[in-house]
Structures are given as C-alpha cells and as structure tokens.
C-alpha cells in the first residue's frame, strides 16, 4: 500500500535464513498485524483487511480460509468486521489479542460520541457470541481505549491492545493519559501475571501509524 516496498518483501526470508529456521512459501499477502492466533487452532482477523481487494483480489474468502488452515494449523477462524485504522485497512492487532486459548483482551469504548464506538462494540459483540476451536465460549477481557487523541482529527484510536508479547514480558504503549495508562497496565498485568510489563511512550510511534506490535516481530527459533 505504501510503495516502494520491494525491500520489505525480502525481510522475512532474510530473517528466517539467518535463524536457520524452516519456512514454507505462499504467495498470499498476509501481514503479521492482520492476524492473531491462540496456538491451539483459533485465529482472529478482520474482514476489512483480509478481504480487502488491495491484498488478494484473486482469492475468495473460502480460499483465504483454506490457506490459513493449511499453513498455520488453524481450524477455527473468527472474522471481526472492521479494524480501527485506515493505514492498515483494519489490522486486528489494534483491537483484539489472545492471552491464552479461549481468552482474549479486546479493545472497548464506552463513549457513544466517539467515532470508533460502533466499530469497536460491533467487534465485541462478535467476540462475545463466538466459540474457539474447541467449541468453548470465549472469555473476553475488555481493555478500554485512551480517549486522548494524539493527532487532531486522527483516524486511529489510542489502543493499548497494540502491545508486544516477549518471552517473559509485555511491552505496551502509554499515551500520557495517566489514569487510562495505569488502568490499562493493571488489566494487562492481571491477564499476564507471570510477565513483567514494560511501558514505552507510544505517542511518537502512533504518529507514524500503529504502535508497538506493529513495529515488532518475533524471531523464529532455530530447529
């Protein structure tokens, strides 16, 4: 979407080969932030992103699901409607994240006047009425957004969901919104009691679009 991106397409292969990891080639366009998996057969994504015609116009929804199941070991896909940012056409990593199989942290919004209220609550309703790969109802932990807009007329909410999960910790964004920042950190810490929570100022990152999860990627372990 943001050309030139020829060099971007080389990064994955470079990292995998340097890590001496096994990989499988697939021609489907799929960014890391467009999916979340629970490691137990369930995947989260949005229709706005994966079905967008600027990604894989030659693939039907059924074929996209087939690819995700074949290459990621998935047998249950939960389709949310819309994300909250236009830059990525609605990546899911800004609105929901698995804590564990069957347990999800999800962005919430209680201000009915907020421009993202309808989108966020539509997604919450889908999550609350969905089941995982085992047929179990999901445990949804709501994580309210900061209502502090970082850029006037910004088209992206200040979402605490956009954090990075490290081996023994969590790196989460903060937004100079003391009350909301503290509340979000407490909720994330409660969801991940065995991990250390590190906060970094997400304001400058957000100005470029997205946040912590958007600019990080786990390095695969060598086999």
mmCIF file with all atom_site columns, C-alpha atoms in Angstrom:
data_model
loop_
_atom_site.group_PDB
_atom_site.id
_atom_site.type_symbol
_atom_site.label_atom_id
_atom_site.label_alt_id
_atom_site.label_comp_id
_atom_site.label_asym_id
_atom_site.label_entity_id
_atom_site.label_seq_id
_atom_site.pdbx_PDB_ins_code
_atom_site.Cartn_x
_atom_site.Cartn_y
_atom_site.Cartn_z
_atom_site.occupancy
_atom_site.B_iso_or_equiv
_atom_site.pdbx_formal_charge
_atom_site.auth_seq_id
_atom_site.auth_comp_id
_atom_site.auth_asym_id
_atom_site.auth_atom_id
_atom_site.pdbx_PDB_model_num
ATOM 1   C CA . UNK A 1 1   ? 0.000   0.000   0.000  1.00 0.00 ? 1   UNK A CA 1
ATOM 2   C CA . UNK A 1 2   ? 2.886   2.356   0.777  1.00 0.00 ? 2   UNK A CA 1
ATOM 3   C CA . UNK A 1 3   ? 5.367   1.935   -2.054 1.00 0.00 ? 3   UNK A CA 1
ATOM 4   C CA . UNK A 1 4   ? 8.194   1.317   -2.616 1.00 0.00 ? 4   UNK A CA 1
ATOM 5   C CA . UNK A 1 5   ? 8.048   -1.944  -0.693 1.00 0.00 ? 5   UNK A CA 1
ATOM 6   C CA . UNK A 1 6   ? 10.308  -4.249  -2.727 1.00 0.00 ? 6   UNK A CA 1
ATOM 7   C CA . UNK A 1 7   ? 12.875  -4.372  0.083  1.00 0.00 ? 7   UNK A CA 1
ATOM 8   C CA . UNK A 1 8   ? 10.150  -5.066  2.649  1.00 0.00 ? 8   UNK A CA 1
ATOM 9   C CA . UNK A 1 9   ? 9.276   -8.281  0.856  1.00 0.00 ? 9   UNK A CA 1
ATOM 10  C CA . UNK A 1 10  ? 12.837  -9.565  1.364  1.00 0.00 ? 10  UNK A CA 1
ATOM 11  C CA . UNK A 1 11  ? 12.914  -9.176  5.154  1.00 0.00 ? 11  UNK A CA 1
ATOM 12  C CA . UNK A 1 12  ? 11.055  -12.366 6.108  1.00 0.00 ? 12  UNK A CA 1
ATOM 13  C CA . UNK A 1 13  ? 13.294  -14.640 4.040  1.00 0.00 ? 13  UNK A CA 1
ATOM 14  C CA . UNK A 1 14  ? 16.428  -12.868 5.326  1.00 0.00 ? 14  UNK A CA 1
ATOM 15  C CA . UNK A 1 15  ? 15.393  -13.331 8.973  1.00 0.00 ? 15  UNK A CA 1
ATOM 16  C CA . UNK A 1 16  ? 14.361  -16.955 8.538  1.00 0.00 ? 16  UNK A CA 1
ATOM 17  C CA . UNK A 1 17  ? 17.535  -17.958 6.722  1.00 0.00 ? 17  UNK A CA 1
ATOM 18  C CA . UNK A 1 18  ? 19.728  -16.224 9.308  1.00 0.00 ? 18  UNK A CA 1
ATOM 19  C CA . UNK A 1 19  ? 17.834  -18.002 12.083 1.00 0.00 ? 19  UNK A CA 1
ATOM 20  C CA . UNK A 1 20  ? 18.245  -21.314 10.245 1.00 0.00 ? 20  UNK A CA 1
ATOM 21  C CA . UNK A 1 21  ? 14.518  -21.889 10.586 1.00 0.00 ? 21  UNK A CA 1
ATOM 22  C CA . UNK A 1 22  ? 12.199  -23.879 8.347  1.00 0.00 ? 22  UNK A CA 1
ATOM 23  C CA . UNK A 1 23  ? 9.739   -21.955 6.191  1.00 0.00 ? 23  UNK A CA 1
ATOM 24  C CA . UNK A 1 24  ? 7.015   -22.580 3.650  1.00 0.00 ? 24  UNK A CA 1
ATOM 25  C CA . UNK A 1 25  ? 6.412   -20.283 0.697  1.00 0.00 ? 25  UNK A CA 1
ATOM 26  C CA . UNK A 1 26  ? 2.930   -18.984 -0.052 1.00 0.00 ? 26  UNK A CA 1
ATOM 27  C CA . UNK A 1 27  ? 2.003   -16.176 -2.427 1.00 0.00 ? 27  UNK A CA 1
ATOM 28  C CA . UNK A 1 28  ? -0.881  -14.836 -0.333 1.00 0.00 ? 28  UNK A CA 1
ATOM 29  C CA . UNK A 1 29  ? -0.373  -11.305 1.002  1.00 0.00 ? 29  UNK A CA 1
ATOM 30  C CA . UNK A 1 30  ? -0.574  -11.544 4.791  1.00 0.00 ? 30  UNK A CA 1
ATOM 31  C CA . UNK A 1 31  ? 0.891   -9.040  7.257  1.00 0.00 ? 31  UNK A CA 1
ATOM 32  C CA . UNK A 1 32  ? 1.674   -10.084 10.819 1.00 0.00 ? 32  UNK A CA 1
ATOM 33  C CA . UNK A 1 33  ? -0.664  -7.493  12.322 1.00 0.00 ? 33  UNK A CA 1
ATOM 34  C CA . UNK A 1 34  ? -3.613  -8.778  10.323 1.00 0.00 ? 34  UNK A CA 1
ATOM 35  C CA . UNK A 1 35  ? -3.954  -11.985 12.345 1.00 0.00 ? 35  UNK A CA 1
ATOM 36  C CA . UNK A 1 36  ? -3.736  -13.235 15.935 1.00 0.00 ? 36  UNK A CA 1
ATOM 37  C CA . UNK A 1 37  ? -3.659  -16.930 16.855 1.00 0.00 ? 37  UNK A CA 1
ATOM 38  C CA . UNK A 1 38  ? -4.021  -18.731 20.179 1.00 0.00 ? 38  UNK A CA 1
ATOM 39  C CA . UNK A 1 39  ? -1.601  -21.578 19.409 1.00 0.00 ? 39  UNK A CA 1
ATOM 40  C CA . UNK A 1 40  ? -4.478  -24.020 19.752 1.00 0.00 ? 40  UNK A CA 1
ATOM 41  C CA . UNK A 1 41  ? -6.258  -23.798 16.415 1.00 0.00 ? 41  UNK A CA 1
ATOM 42  C CA . UNK A 1 42  ? -8.132  -20.478 16.602 1.00 0.00 ? 42  UNK A CA 1
ATOM 43  C CA . UNK A 1 43  ? -7.356  -17.352 14.583 1.00 0.00 ? 43  UNK A CA 1
ATOM 44  C CA . UNK A 1 44  ? -8.661  -13.773 14.764 1.00 0.00 ? 44  UNK A CA 1
ATOM 45  C CA . UNK A 1 45  ? -8.769  -11.411 11.795 1.00 0.00 ? 45  UNK A CA 1
ATOM 46  C CA . UNK A 1 46  ? -10.939 -8.708  10.204 1.00 0.00 ? 46  UNK A CA 1
ATOM 47  C CA . UNK A 1 47  ? -12.938 -8.749  7.005  1.00 0.00 ? 47  UNK A CA 1
ATOM 48  C CA . UNK A 1 48  ? -11.865 -5.168  6.320  1.00 0.00 ? 48  UNK A CA 1
ATOM 49  C CA . UNK A 1 49  ? -8.244  -6.248  5.986  1.00 0.00 ? 49  UNK A CA 1
ATOM 50  C CA . UNK A 1 50  ? -8.052  -9.810  4.706  1.00 0.00 ? 50  UNK A CA 1
ATOM 51  C CA . UNK A 1 51  ? -10.920 -9.423  2.246  1.00 0.00 ? 51  UNK A CA 1
ATOM 52  C CA . UNK A 1 52  ? -9.702  -6.044  1.009  1.00 0.00 ? 52  UNK A CA 1
ATOM 53  C CA . UNK A 1 53  ? -9.224  -6.069  -2.757 1.00 0.00 ? 53  UNK A CA 1
ATOM 54  C CA . UNK A 1 54  ? -5.799  -4.431  -2.398 1.00 0.00 ? 54  UNK A CA 1
ATOM 55  C CA . UNK A 1 55  ? -4.475  -7.609  -0.734 1.00 0.00 ? 55  UNK A CA 1
ATOM 56  C CA . UNK A 1 56  ? -5.515  -10.748 -2.589 1.00 0.00 ? 56  UNK A CA 1
ATOM 57  C CA . UNK A 1 57  ? -8.155  -9.795  -5.171 1.00 0.00 ? 57  UNK A CA 1
ATOM 58  C CA . UNK A 1 58  ? -7.814  -13.194 -6.854 1.00 0.00 ? 58  UNK A CA 1
ATOM 59  C CA . UNK A 1 59  ? -8.688  -15.129 -3.695 1.00 0.00 ? 59  UNK A CA 1
ATOM 60  C CA . UNK A 1 60  ? -12.167 -15.782 -2.332 1.00 0.00 ? 60  UNK A CA 1
ATOM 61  C CA . UNK A 1 61  ? -12.907 -15.764 1.391  1.00 0.00 ? 61  UNK A CA 1
ATOM 62  C CA . UNK A 1 62  ? -13.089 -19.554 1.254  1.00 0.00 ? 62  UNK A CA 1
ATOM 63  C CA . UNK A 1 63  ? -9.635  -19.818 -0.371 1.00 0.00 ? 63  UNK A CA 1
ATOM 64  C CA . UNK A 1 64  ? -8.147  -17.408 2.172  1.00 0.00 ? 64  UNK A CA 1
ATOM 65  C CA . UNK A 1 65  ? -9.573  -19.560 4.969  1.00 0.00 ? 65  UNK A CA 1
ATOM 66  C CA . UNK A 1 66  ? -8.143  -22.663 3.299  1.00 0.00 ? 66  UNK A CA 1
ATOM 67  C CA . UNK A 1 67  ? -4.669  -21.079 3.144  1.00 0.00 ? 67  UNK A CA 1
ATOM 68  C CA . UNK A 1 68  ? -4.792  -20.015 6.793  1.00 0.00 ? 68  UNK A CA 1
ATOM 69  C CA . UNK A 1 69  ? -5.824  -23.509 7.865  1.00 0.00 ? 69  UNK A CA 1
ATOM 70  C CA . UNK A 1 70  ? -3.257  -25.293 5.700  1.00 0.00 ? 70  UNK A CA 1
ATOM 71  C CA . UNK A 1 71  ? -0.261  -23.112 6.551  1.00 0.00 ? 71  UNK A CA 1
ATOM 72  C CA . UNK A 1 72  ? -0.977  -22.027 10.131 1.00 0.00 ? 72  UNK A CA 1
ATOM 73  C CA . UNK A 1 73  ? -2.573  -25.146 11.576 1.00 0.00 ? 73  UNK A CA 1
ATOM 74  C CA . UNK A 1 74  ? -5.871  -23.347 12.111 1.00 0.00 ? 74  UNK A CA 1
ATOM 75  C CA . UNK A 1 75  ? -9.282  -24.999 12.240 1.00 0.00 ? 75  UNK A CA 1
ATOM 76  C CA . UNK A 1 76  ? -11.387 -22.074 13.520 1.00 0.00 ? 76  UNK A CA 1
ATOM 77  C CA . UNK A 1 77  ? -11.368 -18.515 12.160 1.00 0.00 ? 77  UNK A CA 1
ATOM 78  C CA . UNK A 1 78  ? -13.224 -15.696 13.908 1.00 0.00 ? 78  UNK A CA 1
ATOM 79  C CA . UNK A 1 79  ? -13.966 -12.894 11.462 1.00 0.00 ? 79  UNK A CA 1
ATOM 80  C CA . UNK A 1 80  ? -14.388 -9.466  13.028 1.00 0.00 ? 80  UNK A CA 1
ATOM 81  C CA . UNK A 1 81  ? -15.893 -6.790  10.798 1.00 0.00 ? 81  UNK A CA 1
ATOM 82  C CA . UNK A 1 82  ? -13.703 -3.699  10.870 1.00 0.00 ? 82  UNK A CA 1
ATOM 83  C CA . UNK A 1 83  ? -10.473 -2.563  12.436 1.00 0.00 ? 83  UNK A CA 1
ATOM 84  C CA . UNK A 1 84  ? -9.922  0.963   13.685 1.00 0.00 ? 84  UNK A CA 1
ATOM 85  C CA . UNK A 1 85  ? -7.161  2.306   11.463 1.00 0.00 ? 85  UNK A CA 1
ATOM 86  C CA . UNK A 1 86  ? -7.233  3.122   7.775  1.00 0.00 ? 86  UNK A CA 1
ATOM 87  C CA . UNK A 1 87  ? -3.470  2.884   7.231  1.00 0.00 ? 87  UNK A CA 1
ATOM 88  C CA . UNK A 1 88  ? -3.510  -0.906  7.510  1.00 0.00 ? 88  UNK A CA 1
ATOM 89  C CA . UNK A 1 89  ? -7.110  -1.330  6.377  1.00 0.00 ? 89  UNK A CA 1
ATOM 90  C CA . UNK A 1 90  ? -8.075  -2.558  9.820  1.00 0.00 ? 90  UNK A CA 1
ATOM 91  C CA . UNK A 1 91  ? -5.377  -4.778  11.311 1.00 0.00 ? 91  UNK A CA 1
ATOM 92  C CA . UNK A 1 92  ? -6.703  -6.925  14.147 1.00 0.00 ? 92  UNK A CA 1
ATOM 93  C CA . UNK A 1 93  ? -3.676  -6.224  16.382 1.00 0.00 ? 93  UNK A CA 1
ATOM 94  C CA . UNK A 1 94  ? -5.186  -2.867  17.309 1.00 0.00 ? 94  UNK A CA 1
ATOM 95  C CA . UNK A 1 95  ? -8.464  -4.329  18.549 1.00 0.00 ? 95  UNK A CA 1
ATOM 96  C CA . UNK A 1 96  ? -8.008  -7.838  19.986 1.00 0.00 ? 96  UNK A CA 1
ATOM 97  C CA . UNK A 1 97  ? -5.290  -10.212 21.180 1.00 0.00 ? 97  UNK A CA 1
ATOM 98  C CA . UNK A 1 98  ? -5.239  -13.727 22.616 1.00 0.00 ? 98  UNK A CA 1
ATOM 99  C CA . UNK A 1 99  ? -3.995  -14.021 26.190 1.00 0.00 ? 99  UNK A CA 1
ATOM 100 C CA . UNK A 1 100 ? -4.348  -17.809 26.113 1.00 0.00 ? 100 UNK A CA 1
ATOM 101 C CA . UNK A 1 101 ? -6.558  -20.311 24.284 1.00 0.00 ? 101 UNK A CA 1
ATOM 102 C CA . UNK A 1 102 ? -10.123 -19.140 24.806 1.00 0.00 ? 102 UNK A CA 1
ATOM 103 C CA . UNK A 1 103 ? -9.093  -15.878 26.477 1.00 0.00 ? 103 UNK A CA 1
ATOM 104 C CA . UNK A 1 104 ? -8.950  -12.530 24.655 1.00 0.00 ? 104 UNK A CA 1
ATOM 105 C CA . UNK A 1 105 ? -8.069  -8.947  25.521 1.00 0.00 ? 105 UNK A CA 1
ATOM 106 C CA . UNK A 1 106 ? -10.347 -6.753  23.414 1.00 0.00 ? 106 UNK A CA 1
ATOM 107 C CA . UNK A 1 107 ? -10.483 -3.013  22.829 1.00 0.00 ? 107 UNK A CA 1
ATOM 108 C CA . UNK A 1 108 ? -13.545 -1.339  24.315 1.00 0.00 ? 108 UNK A CA 1
ATOM 109 C CA . UNK A 1 109 ? -15.128 2.097   24.049 1.00 0.00 ? 109 UNK A CA 1
ATOM 110 C CA . UNK A 1 110 ? -17.868 3.418   26.343 1.00 0.00 ? 110 UNK A CA 1
ATOM 111 C CA . UNK A 1 111 ? -18.206 6.894   24.827 1.00 0.00 ? 111 UNK A CA 1
ATOM 112 C CA . UNK A 1 112 ? -21.133 6.765   22.412 1.00 0.00 ? 112 UNK A CA 1
ATOM 113 C CA . UNK A 1 113 ? -19.969 10.021  20.836 1.00 0.00 ? 113 UNK A CA 1
ATOM 114 C CA . UNK A 1 114 ? -16.573 8.592   19.922 1.00 0.00 ? 114 UNK A CA 1
ATOM 115 C CA . UNK A 1 115 ? -16.196 7.944   16.168 1.00 0.00 ? 115 UNK A CA 1
ATOM 116 C CA . UNK A 1 116 ? -14.952 4.405   16.855 1.00 0.00 ? 116 UNK A CA 1
ATOM 117 C CA . UNK A 1 117 ? -17.757 3.425   19.243 1.00 0.00 ? 117 UNK A CA 1
ATOM 118 C CA . UNK A 1 118 ? -19.879 1.490   16.739 1.00 0.00 ? 118 UNK A CA 1
ATOM 119 C CA . UNK A 1 119 ? -16.985 -0.411  15.143 1.00 0.00 ? 119 UNK A CA 1
ATOM 120 C CA . UNK A 1 120 ? -15.467 -1.402  18.478 1.00 0.00 ? 120 UNK A CA 1
ATOM 121 C CA . UNK A 1 121 ? -18.731 -2.549  20.008 1.00 0.00 ? 121 UNK A CA 1
ATOM 122 C CA . UNK A 1 122 ? -19.738 -4.478  16.897 1.00 0.00 ? 122 UNK A CA 1
ATOM 123 C CA . UNK A 1 123 ? -16.484 -6.435  17.220 1.00 0.00 ? 123 UNK A CA 1
ATOM 124 C CA . UNK A 1 124 ? -17.060 -7.002  20.933 1.00 0.00 ? 124 UNK A CA 1
ATOM 125 C CA . UNK A 1 125 ? -20.488 -8.453  20.216 1.00 0.00 ? 125 UNK A CA 1
ATOM 126 C CA . UNK A 1 126 ? -18.994 -10.864 17.669 1.00 0.00 ? 126 UNK A CA 1
ATOM 127 C CA . UNK A 1 127 ? -16.346 -11.991 20.155 1.00 0.00 ? 127 UNK A CA 1
ATOM 128 C CA . UNK A 1 128 ? -18.881 -12.477 22.941 1.00 0.00 ? 128 UNK A CA 1
ATOM 129 C CA . UNK A 1 129 ? -21.015 -14.729 20.739 1.00 0.00 ? 129 UNK A CA 1
ATOM 130 C CA . UNK A 1 130 ? -18.139 -16.728 19.204 1.00 0.00 ? 130 UNK A CA 1
ATOM 131 C CA . UNK A 1 131 ? -16.523 -20.010 20.225 1.00 0.00 ? 131 UNK A CA 1
ATOM 132 C CA . UNK A 1 132 ? -12.952 -21.215 19.823 1.00 0.00 ? 132 UNK A CA 1
ATOM 133 C CA . UNK A 1 133 ? -11.628 -24.294 18.013 1.00 0.00 ? 133 UNK A CA 1
ATOM 134 C CA . UNK A 1 134 ? -12.759 -26.496 20.900 1.00 0.00 ? 134 UNK A CA 1
ATOM 135 C CA . UNK A 1 135 ? -16.310 -25.149 20.780 1.00 0.00 ? 135 UNK A CA 1
ATOM 136 C CA . UNK A 1 136 ? -15.912 -23.200 24.023 1.00 0.00 ? 136 UNK A CA 1
ATOM 137 C CA . UNK A 1 137 ? -17.300 -19.700 24.595 1.00 0.00 ? 137 UNK A CA 1
ATOM 138 C CA . UNK A 1 138 ? -14.542 -17.081 24.728 1.00 0.00 ? 138 UNK A CA 1
ATOM 139 C CA . UNK A 1 139 ? -13.550 -15.252 27.900 1.00 0.00 ? 139 UNK A CA 1
ATOM 140 C CA . UNK A 1 140 ? -13.404 -11.581 26.849 1.00 0.00 ? 140 UNK A CA 1
ATOM 141 C CA . UNK A 1 141 ? -11.430 -9.084  28.940 1.00 0.00 ? 141 UNK A CA 1
ATOM 142 C CA . UNK A 1 142 ? -12.302 -5.549  27.879 1.00 0.00 ? 142 UNK A CA 1
ATOM 143 C CA . UNK A 1 143 ? -9.459  -3.027  27.723 1.00 0.00 ? 143 UNK A CA 1
ATOM 144 C CA . UNK A 1 144 ? -10.782 0.498   27.300 1.00 0.00 ? 144 UNK A CA 1
ATOM 145 C CA . UNK A 1 145 ? -9.013  2.809   24.904 1.00 0.00 ? 145 UNK A CA 1
ATOM 146 C CA . UNK A 1 146 ? -7.497  6.142   25.872 1.00 0.00 ? 146 UNK A CA 1
ATOM 147 C CA . UNK A 1 147 ? -9.730  8.945   24.661 1.00 0.00 ? 147 UNK A CA 1
ATOM 148 C CA . UNK A 1 148 ? -6.741  11.220  24.235 1.00 0.00 ? 148 UNK A CA 1
ATOM 149 C CA . UNK A 1 149 ? -6.321  11.879  20.533 1.00 0.00 ? 149 UNK A CA 1
ATOM 150 C CA . UNK A 1 150 ? -2.634  12.093  19.691 1.00 0.00 ? 150 UNK A CA 1
ATOM 151 C CA . UNK A 1 151 ? -3.127  13.965  16.446 1.00 0.00 ? 151 UNK A CA 1
ATOM 152 C CA . UNK A 1 152 ? -6.050  16.348  15.753 1.00 0.00 ? 152 UNK A CA 1
ATOM 153 C CA . UNK A 1 153 ? -8.702  14.579  13.683 1.00 0.00 ? 153 UNK A CA 1
ATOM 154 C CA . UNK A 1 154 ? -6.670  11.364  13.916 1.00 0.00 ? 154 UNK A CA 1
ATOM 155 C CA . UNK A 1 155 ? -8.215  8.329   12.225 1.00 0.00 ? 155 UNK A CA 1
ATOM 156 C CA . UNK A 1 156 ? -6.814  5.887   14.776 1.00 0.00 ? 156 UNK A CA 1
ATOM 157 C CA . UNK A 1 157 ? -7.709  5.393   18.463 1.00 0.00 ? 157 UNK A CA 1
ATOM 158 C CA . UNK A 1 158 ? -5.086  5.208   21.209 1.00 0.00 ? 158 UNK A CA 1
ATOM 159 C CA . UNK A 1 159 ? -5.230  1.448   21.708 1.00 0.00 ? 159 UNK A CA 1
ATOM 160 C CA . UNK A 1 160 ? -3.432  -0.412  24.487 1.00 0.00 ? 160 UNK A CA 1
ATOM 161 C CA . UNK A 1 161 ? -4.086  -3.694  22.680 1.00 0.00 ? 161 UNK A CA 1
ATOM 162 C CA . UNK A 1 162 ? -1.181  -2.944  20.337 1.00 0.00 ? 162 UNK A CA 1
ATOM 163 C CA . UNK A 1 163 ? 1.439   -4.466  22.662 1.00 0.00 ? 163 UNK A CA 1
ATOM 164 C CA . UNK A 1 164 ? 4.277   -6.925  22.050 1.00 0.00 ? 164 UNK A CA 1
ATOM 165 C CA . UNK A 1 165 ? 4.500   -10.269 23.850 1.00 0.00 ? 165 UNK A CA 1
ATOM 166 C CA . UNK A 1 166 ? 8.112   -11.199 24.649 1.00 0.00 ? 166 UNK A CA 1
ATOM 167 C CA . UNK A 1 167 ? 9.384   -14.406 26.272 1.00 0.00 ? 167 UNK A CA 1
ATOM 168 C CA . UNK A 1 168 ? 8.996   -13.153 29.843 1.00 0.00 ? 168 UNK A CA 1
ATOM 169 C CA . UNK A 1 169 ? 7.412   -9.765  29.402 1.00 0.00 ? 169 UNK A CA 1
ATOM 170 C CA . UNK A 1 170 ? 4.987   -7.432  27.680 1.00 0.00 ? 170 UNK A CA 1
ATOM 171 C CA . UNK A 1 171 ? 5.956   -4.151  26.012 1.00 0.00 ? 171 UNK A CA 1
ATOM 172 C CA . UNK A 1 172 ? 2.886   -1.909  25.957 1.00 0.00 ? 172 UNK A CA 1
ATOM 173 C CA . UNK A 1 173 ? 2.300   1.663   24.745 1.00 0.00 ? 173 UNK A CA 1
ATOM 174 C CA . UNK A 1 174 ? 1.282   4.530   27.005 1.00 0.00 ? 174 UNK A CA 1
ATOM 175 C CA . UNK A 1 175 ? -0.279  7.792   25.856 1.00 0.00 ? 175 UNK A CA 1
ATOM 176 C CA . UNK A 1 176 ? 0.443   10.439  28.517 1.00 0.00 ? 176 UNK A CA 1
ATOM 177 C CA . UNK A 1 177 ? -3.059  9.752   29.829 1.00 0.00 ? 177 UNK A CA 1
ATOM 178 C CA . UNK A 1 178 ? -2.211  8.903   33.434 1.00 0.00 ? 178 UNK A CA 1
ATOM 179 C CA . UNK A 1 179 ? -5.493  7.411   34.611 1.00 0.00 ? 179 UNK A CA 1
ATOM 180 C CA . UNK A 1 180 ? -6.064  5.382   31.446 1.00 0.00 ? 180 UNK A CA 1
ATOM 181 C CA . UNK A 1 181 ? -2.404  4.309   31.240 1.00 0.00 ? 181 UNK A CA 1
ATOM 182 C CA . UNK A 1 182 ? -2.440  2.960   34.806 1.00 0.00 ? 182 UNK A CA 1
ATOM 183 C CA . UNK A 1 183 ? -5.783  1.203   34.315 1.00 0.00 ? 183 UNK A CA 1
ATOM 184 C CA . UNK A 1 184 ? -4.564  -0.456  31.116 1.00 0.00 ? 184 UNK A CA 1
ATOM 185 C CA . UNK A 1 185 ? -1.294  -1.603  32.681 1.00 0.00 ? 185 UNK A CA 1
ATOM 186 C CA . UNK A 1 186 ? -3.162  -3.128  35.629 1.00 0.00 ? 186 UNK A CA 1
ATOM 187 C CA . UNK A 1 187 ? -5.529  -5.034  33.328 1.00 0.00 ? 187 UNK A CA 1
ATOM 188 C CA . UNK A 1 188 ? -2.703  -6.339  31.135 1.00 0.00 ? 188 UNK A CA 1
ATOM 189 C CA . UNK A 1 189 ? -0.669  -7.334  34.202 1.00 0.00 ? 189 UNK A CA 1
ATOM 190 C CA . UNK A 1 190 ? -3.678  -9.216  35.560 1.00 0.00 ? 190 UNK A CA 1
ATOM 191 C CA . UNK A 1 191 ? -4.042  -11.019 32.227 1.00 0.00 ? 191 UNK A CA 1
ATOM 192 C CA . UNK A 1 192 ? -0.333  -11.919 32.183 1.00 0.00 ? 192 UNK A CA 1
ATOM 193 C CA . UNK A 1 193 ? 0.563   -12.356 35.893 1.00 0.00 ? 193 UNK A CA 1
ATOM 194 C CA . UNK A 1 194 ? 3.867   -14.129 35.186 1.00 0.00 ? 194 UNK A CA 1
ATOM 195 C CA . UNK A 1 195 ? 5.225   -11.484 32.819 1.00 0.00 ? 195 UNK A CA 1
ATOM 196 C CA . UNK A 1 196 ? 6.904   -8.166  33.508 1.00 0.00 ? 196 UNK A CA 1
ATOM 197 C CA . UNK A 1 197 ? 5.055   -5.216  31.964 1.00 0.00 ? 197 UNK A CA 1
ATOM 198 C CA . UNK A 1 198 ? 7.239   -2.559  30.348 1.00 0.00 ? 198 UNK A CA 1
ATOM 199 C CA . UNK A 1 199 ? 5.595   0.668   29.157 1.00 0.00 ? 199 UNK A CA 1
ATOM 200 C CA . UNK A 1 200 ? 7.026   2.910   26.483 1.00 0.00 ? 200 UNK A CA 1
ATOM 201 C CA . UNK A 1 201 ? 5.607   6.168   25.196 1.00 0.00 ? 201 UNK A CA 1
ATOM 202 C CA . UNK A 1 202 ? 3.528   5.266   22.174 1.00 0.00 ? 202 UNK A CA 1
ATOM 203 C CA . UNK A 1 203 ? 2.789   8.791   21.017 1.00 0.00 ? 203 UNK A CA 1
ATOM 204 C CA . UNK A 1 204 ? 5.648   9.163   18.538 1.00 0.00 ? 204 UNK A CA 1
ATOM 205 C CA . UNK A 1 205 ? 5.114   5.632   17.218 1.00 0.00 ? 205 UNK A CA 1
ATOM 206 C CA . UNK A 1 206 ? 1.427   6.356   16.725 1.00 0.00 ? 206 UNK A CA 1
ATOM 207 C CA . UNK A 1 207 ? 2.216   9.414   14.626 1.00 0.00 ? 207 UNK A CA 1
ATOM 208 C CA . UNK A 1 208 ? 3.706   7.064   12.064 1.00 0.00 ? 208 UNK A CA 1
ATOM 209 C CA . UNK A 1 209 ? 0.706   4.732   12.292 1.00 0.00 ? 209 UNK A CA 1
ATOM 210 C CA . UNK A 1 210 ? 0.088   1.758   14.550 1.00 0.00 ? 210 UNK A CA 1
ATOM 211 C CA . UNK A 1 211 ? 2.080   1.129   17.694 1.00 0.00 ? 211 UNK A CA 1
ATOM 212 C CA . UNK A 1 212 ? 4.403   -1.299  19.497 1.00 0.00 ? 212 UNK A CA 1
ATOM 213 C CA . UNK A 1 213 ? 3.048   -4.531  17.998 1.00 0.00 ? 213 UNK A CA 1
ATOM 214 C CA . UNK A 1 214 ? 3.074   -3.005  14.524 1.00 0.00 ? 214 UNK A CA 1
ATOM 215 C CA . UNK A 1 215 ? 6.826   -2.343  14.563 1.00 0.00 ? 215 UNK A CA 1
ATOM 216 C CA . UNK A 1 216 ? 7.967   -5.609  16.168 1.00 0.00 ? 216 UNK A CA 1
ATOM 217 C CA . UNK A 1 217 ? 8.204   -9.210  15.036 1.00 0.00 ? 217 UNK A CA 1
ATOM 218 C CA . UNK A 1 218 ? 9.242   -12.330 16.893 1.00 0.00 ? 218 UNK A CA 1
ATOM 219 C CA . UNK A 1 219 ? 12.371  -14.015 15.564 1.00 0.00 ? 219 UNK A CA 1
ATOM 220 C CA . UNK A 1 220 ? 11.752  -17.730 14.935 1.00 0.00 ? 220 UNK A CA 1
ATOM 221 C CA . UNK A 1 221 ? 13.789  -20.188 16.978 1.00 0.00 ? 221 UNK A CA 1
ATOM 222 C CA . UNK A 1 222 ? 16.171  -22.436 15.062 1.00 0.00 ? 222 UNK A CA 1
ATOM 223 C CA . UNK A 1 223 ? 15.102  -26.076 14.832 1.00 0.00 ? 223 UNK A CA 1
#
